[in-house]
Structure formats: structure tokens, C-alpha cells
C-alpha positions as MATLAB code, in Angstrom:
seq = 'MAQVPPLPIGPSAGGVPQLSVETTVQQERDLAQPGVRPDEFGQAPELGFWRLSVMRFLHHRVATGALIILGVIVLSAIIVPIITGDLYRIQDYRHPFKPPFQSFQHVLGTDDLGRDEFARLLRGARVSIMVGVLAVTGYLLIGGTLGALAGYYGGWLDNALMRFTDIIISAPFLLVVIAVTAATGGVRLSTVIIVIAATGWYEIGRLMRAQFLVLREQ';
ca = [
      58.455   41.729   33.619;
      55.958   39.853   35.730;
      53.647   37.373   33.951;
      49.906   37.780   34.397;
      48.327   34.530   35.569;
      45.403   33.213   33.458;
      41.965   34.064   34.673;
      40.180   31.125   36.280;
      37.161   29.991   34.274;
      34.857   27.349   35.661;
      31.942   26.725   37.992;
      33.991   27.773   41.040;
      34.972   31.082   39.440;
      31.451   31.963   38.374;
      32.267   31.595   34.660;
      30.859   29.366   31.952;
      31.809   25.686   32.326;
      34.073   24.403   29.583;
      32.794   21.635   27.314;
      34.993   19.177   25.537;
      34.937   18.878   21.769;
      33.599   15.307   21.966;
      30.649   16.377   24.122;
      29.717   19.238   21.780;
      29.899   17.034   18.664;
      27.780   14.337   20.311;
      25.125   16.885   21.296;
      24.994   18.218   17.738;
      24.565   14.689   16.388;
      21.715   13.994   18.798;
      19.915   17.175   17.779;
      20.439   16.504   14.060;
      18.845   13.049   14.075;
      15.469   13.012   12.257;
      12.456   12.033   14.315;
      14.232   12.742   17.623;
      13.106   15.292   20.167;
      15.052   15.898   23.384;
      12.948   15.536   26.505;
      13.229   17.422   29.765;
      16.096   15.221   30.972;
      18.224   15.854   27.880;
      17.659   12.363   26.420;
      16.416   11.893   22.863;
      13.917    9.031   22.433;
      14.162    7.549   18.944;
      11.024    6.812   16.927;
      10.772    3.600   14.955;
      10.317    3.495   11.203;
       6.667    2.393   11.274;
       5.680    4.834   14.003;
       7.333    7.717   12.172;
       5.630    6.696    8.915;
       2.212    6.577   10.589;
       2.754    9.996   12.165;
       3.721   11.532    8.823;
       0.736    9.900    7.127;
      -1.726   11.156    9.739;
      -0.363   14.698    9.409;
      -1.226   14.608    5.681;
      -4.866   15.716    5.563;
      -5.576   14.624    1.996;
      -4.175   11.139    2.581;
      -6.062   10.777    5.864;
      -9.328   11.862    4.241;
      -8.798    9.443    1.348;
      -8.138    6.619    3.816;
     -11.381    7.366    5.674;
     -13.390    7.415    2.428;
     -11.790    4.162    1.281;
     -12.541    2.554    4.642;
     -16.206    3.580    4.437;
     -16.486    2.158    0.905;
     -14.847   -1.140    1.855;
     -16.951   -1.589    4.994;
     -20.135   -0.729    3.096;
     -19.271   -3.174    0.321;
     -18.708   -5.939    2.870;
     -21.491   -5.311    5.391;
     -24.430   -3.922    3.365;
     -24.745   -6.871    0.892;
     -24.896   -9.213    3.882;
     -27.801   -7.207    5.336;
     -29.721   -6.690    2.087;
     -29.245  -10.244    0.826;
     -30.618  -10.787   -2.697;
     -32.074   -7.296   -3.029;
     -29.669   -6.516   -5.877;
     -31.412   -8.994   -8.205;
     -35.043   -8.670   -7.089;
     -37.091   -7.242   -9.973;
     -39.934   -4.798   -9.351;
     -41.685   -4.181  -12.675;
     -44.027   -1.652  -11.060;
     -41.217    0.835  -10.391;
     -38.734    0.822  -13.304;
     -36.407    3.784  -13.850;
     -37.229    5.254  -10.474;
     -35.185    8.446   -9.958;
     -32.688    8.636   -7.095;
     -33.332   10.273   -3.736;
     -37.103    9.931   -4.073;
     -37.672    7.316   -1.374;
     -35.752    5.644    1.403;
     -36.530    2.224   -0.069;
     -34.530    2.954   -3.238;
     -31.950    5.604   -2.393;
     -30.258    5.638   -5.802;
     -33.358    4.641   -7.734;
     -33.970    1.533   -9.857;
     -32.908    0.294  -13.294;
     -35.069   -0.768  -16.245;
     -36.102   -3.968  -14.440;
     -36.873   -2.289  -11.131;
     -33.761   -3.548   -9.359;
     -32.283   -1.397   -6.616;
     -29.274    0.544   -7.892;
     -27.680    1.066   -4.472;
     -27.709   -2.659   -3.696;
     -26.278   -3.467   -7.129;
     -23.580   -0.808   -6.738;
     -22.389   -2.228   -3.414;
     -22.587   -5.769   -4.781;
     -20.324   -4.753   -7.655;
     -17.936   -3.022   -5.257;
     -17.735   -6.202   -3.186;
     -16.856   -8.267   -6.252;
     -14.266   -5.701   -7.373;
     -12.593   -5.670   -3.952;
     -12.486   -9.466   -3.877;
     -10.958   -9.639   -7.363;
      -8.396   -6.975   -6.488;
      -7.298   -8.592   -3.230;
      -7.005  -12.105   -4.683;
      -5.281  -10.928   -7.867;
      -2.751   -8.807   -5.960;
      -2.065  -11.705   -3.588;
      -1.527  -13.972   -6.578;
       0.962  -11.793   -8.419;
       2.786  -10.963   -5.189;
       3.366  -14.675   -4.644;
       4.347  -15.331   -8.266;
       6.535  -12.265   -8.692;
       8.117  -12.578   -5.256;
       8.991  -16.243   -5.756;
      10.399  -15.905   -9.283;
      12.292  -12.712   -8.451;
      13.816  -14.250   -5.335;
      14.945  -17.339   -7.265;
      16.449  -15.237  -10.066;
      18.300  -12.910   -7.713;
      19.524  -15.557   -5.284;
      20.812  -18.220   -7.685;
      21.690  -16.064  -10.696;
      23.393  -17.641  -13.704;
      21.301  -19.483  -16.261;
      18.233  -19.486  -13.999;
      18.347  -15.703  -13.745;
      18.662  -15.341  -17.524;
      15.819  -17.781  -18.187;
      13.449  -16.122  -15.723;
      14.243  -12.637  -17.009;
      13.596  -13.701  -20.613;
      10.313  -15.224  -19.486;
       9.519  -11.921  -17.786;
      10.168  -10.081  -21.062;
       7.679  -12.388  -22.793;
       5.026  -11.639  -20.161;
       5.628   -7.892  -20.522;
       5.288   -8.017  -24.313;
       2.037  -10.040  -24.229;
      -1.048   -7.794  -24.751;
      -3.394   -8.036  -21.795;
      -6.617   -8.015  -23.826;
      -5.288  -10.713  -26.154;
      -4.497  -12.920  -23.171;
      -7.988  -12.347  -21.750;
      -9.625  -13.259  -25.073;
      -7.485  -16.386  -25.433;
      -8.174  -17.582  -21.886;
     -11.891  -16.818  -22.228;
     -12.100  -18.797  -25.463;
     -10.207  -21.706  -23.908;
     -12.345  -21.852  -20.752;
     -15.667  -21.324  -22.518;
     -16.757  -18.068  -20.895;
     -15.863  -15.206  -18.604;
     -15.733  -16.277  -14.982;
     -14.589  -14.568  -11.833;
     -11.817  -17.103  -11.315;
     -10.647  -16.568  -14.907;
     -10.299  -12.818  -14.382;
      -8.322  -13.335  -11.168;
      -5.974  -15.850  -12.809;
      -5.345  -13.640  -15.850;
      -4.575  -10.562  -13.734;
      -2.267  -12.538  -11.442;
      -0.509  -14.241  -14.368;
       0.171  -11.025  -16.290;
       0.811   -8.466  -13.543;
       3.623   -9.990  -11.491;
       6.619   -8.810  -13.543;
       7.138   -5.514  -11.660;
       7.215   -7.281   -8.291;
       9.531   -9.904   -9.771;
      12.046   -7.315  -10.948;
      12.006   -5.470   -7.629;
      12.488   -8.683   -5.675;
      15.327   -9.761   -7.977;
      17.100   -6.423   -7.467;
      16.804   -6.693   -3.677;
      18.212  -10.217   -3.645;
      21.098   -9.155   -5.883;
      21.974   -6.395   -3.410;
      21.792   -8.798   -0.460;
      23.915  -11.375   -2.259;
      26.624   -8.817   -3.035;
      26.780   -7.789    0.629;
];
């Protein structure tokens, strides 16, 4: 009985070209990578972590709107007090308790002493932003330094710093504020910044310690 020869399959025979298993697997891996889109030449340009994060953030409408509102508030709190100067503390006894949206001179009205509410609001926002930025910078430095030391060296230093962290966590915030205020003789802006930085670093310290422990084990 005569054997039937296999049919030729390939580009010369007009059939479908055969692909190796390695080529097919590699193509599936390229298509499965997140943040990768094949271009017209079949290559897949990879997006970096920061670029991909920014793209995802901008596609979130609520987050983008909140960022725009926050930017307007921050810019207003920085720029407007520079333009208005001391308007926030100028007293106009002829126009106390002026209602808002009645004149362009006092958009949000005046208080009991005739001071402009809009200028005082932006002045307070400026102080709040300054306290927040300086306090966060302070407890990032404190928590980052102590956490890095505890995670890198370990041993008795790690135990001592973690027990000190437990003491900071257990200390009531208001009690610390009252004690510091009584010791310094009054509430000052620098006192508030120091108290927030000295009592809010423990979360950053624990996170930094955990990261250094992972790096040390590797």
C-alpha cells in the first residue's frame, strides 16, 4: 500500500506559516503585561511606574477635581494675603456684622469688629498650610530616622526604639499639648508644630523599620 506524502504547509504552499511554541508564548507574555500596548510595528513600549500612576490618577475624575480645588485653595492662601496685606486685622467699626455677598469690598462680610472675613479666612488657611507642611516634614524626618536605625541595626537598639514608640503612642495628644503649653508659657505656632511632629512620627517609624528589615533579610 502506497503511503500518502504529507501536505506541504508554509508560505510557499499558500498555507498558514507555522509558529514555534517559544514565539507564541513570548507574544502572549507581551500582550499580558499591564500598561503595555503594542504599536504598529509589533513592539510594546513599557510605561514607567510614575507615568502609569499619573495616567491612572488623571483618569479618576473625582481625584482630579479634588486636586484642582486643593490647588486653588493653596494658591489663594499663598497669593491673596500677600496682595491684601494687613486687611485681615483692620477694624471698621462703621460696618460690623456686614452680611456676605453684599459688596465687592467685603465678599464674605465682616465680623463684630468690622474685619474682613474673606481676608481672615485666607490668612487662617495660610497658617494651617504652613503648620501642616512643617509638622509633616518634622515627623517624616524623626520617624524615618528612628525607623531606619531600628530596622538596620536591630538588636537592643531596635527593642529600645520600639518601646519608646509604644510610649509615644500611649501618650494622649491633648495632655502633651497642655503640658508643653504650660512649660513654654503660652500657645505659639512653633509649639504646635513641635508637638505635632513629636507625637505623630510613630506610623512612619514603623513603616520605615519594616522596609529596612525586608532589605536586610534580602
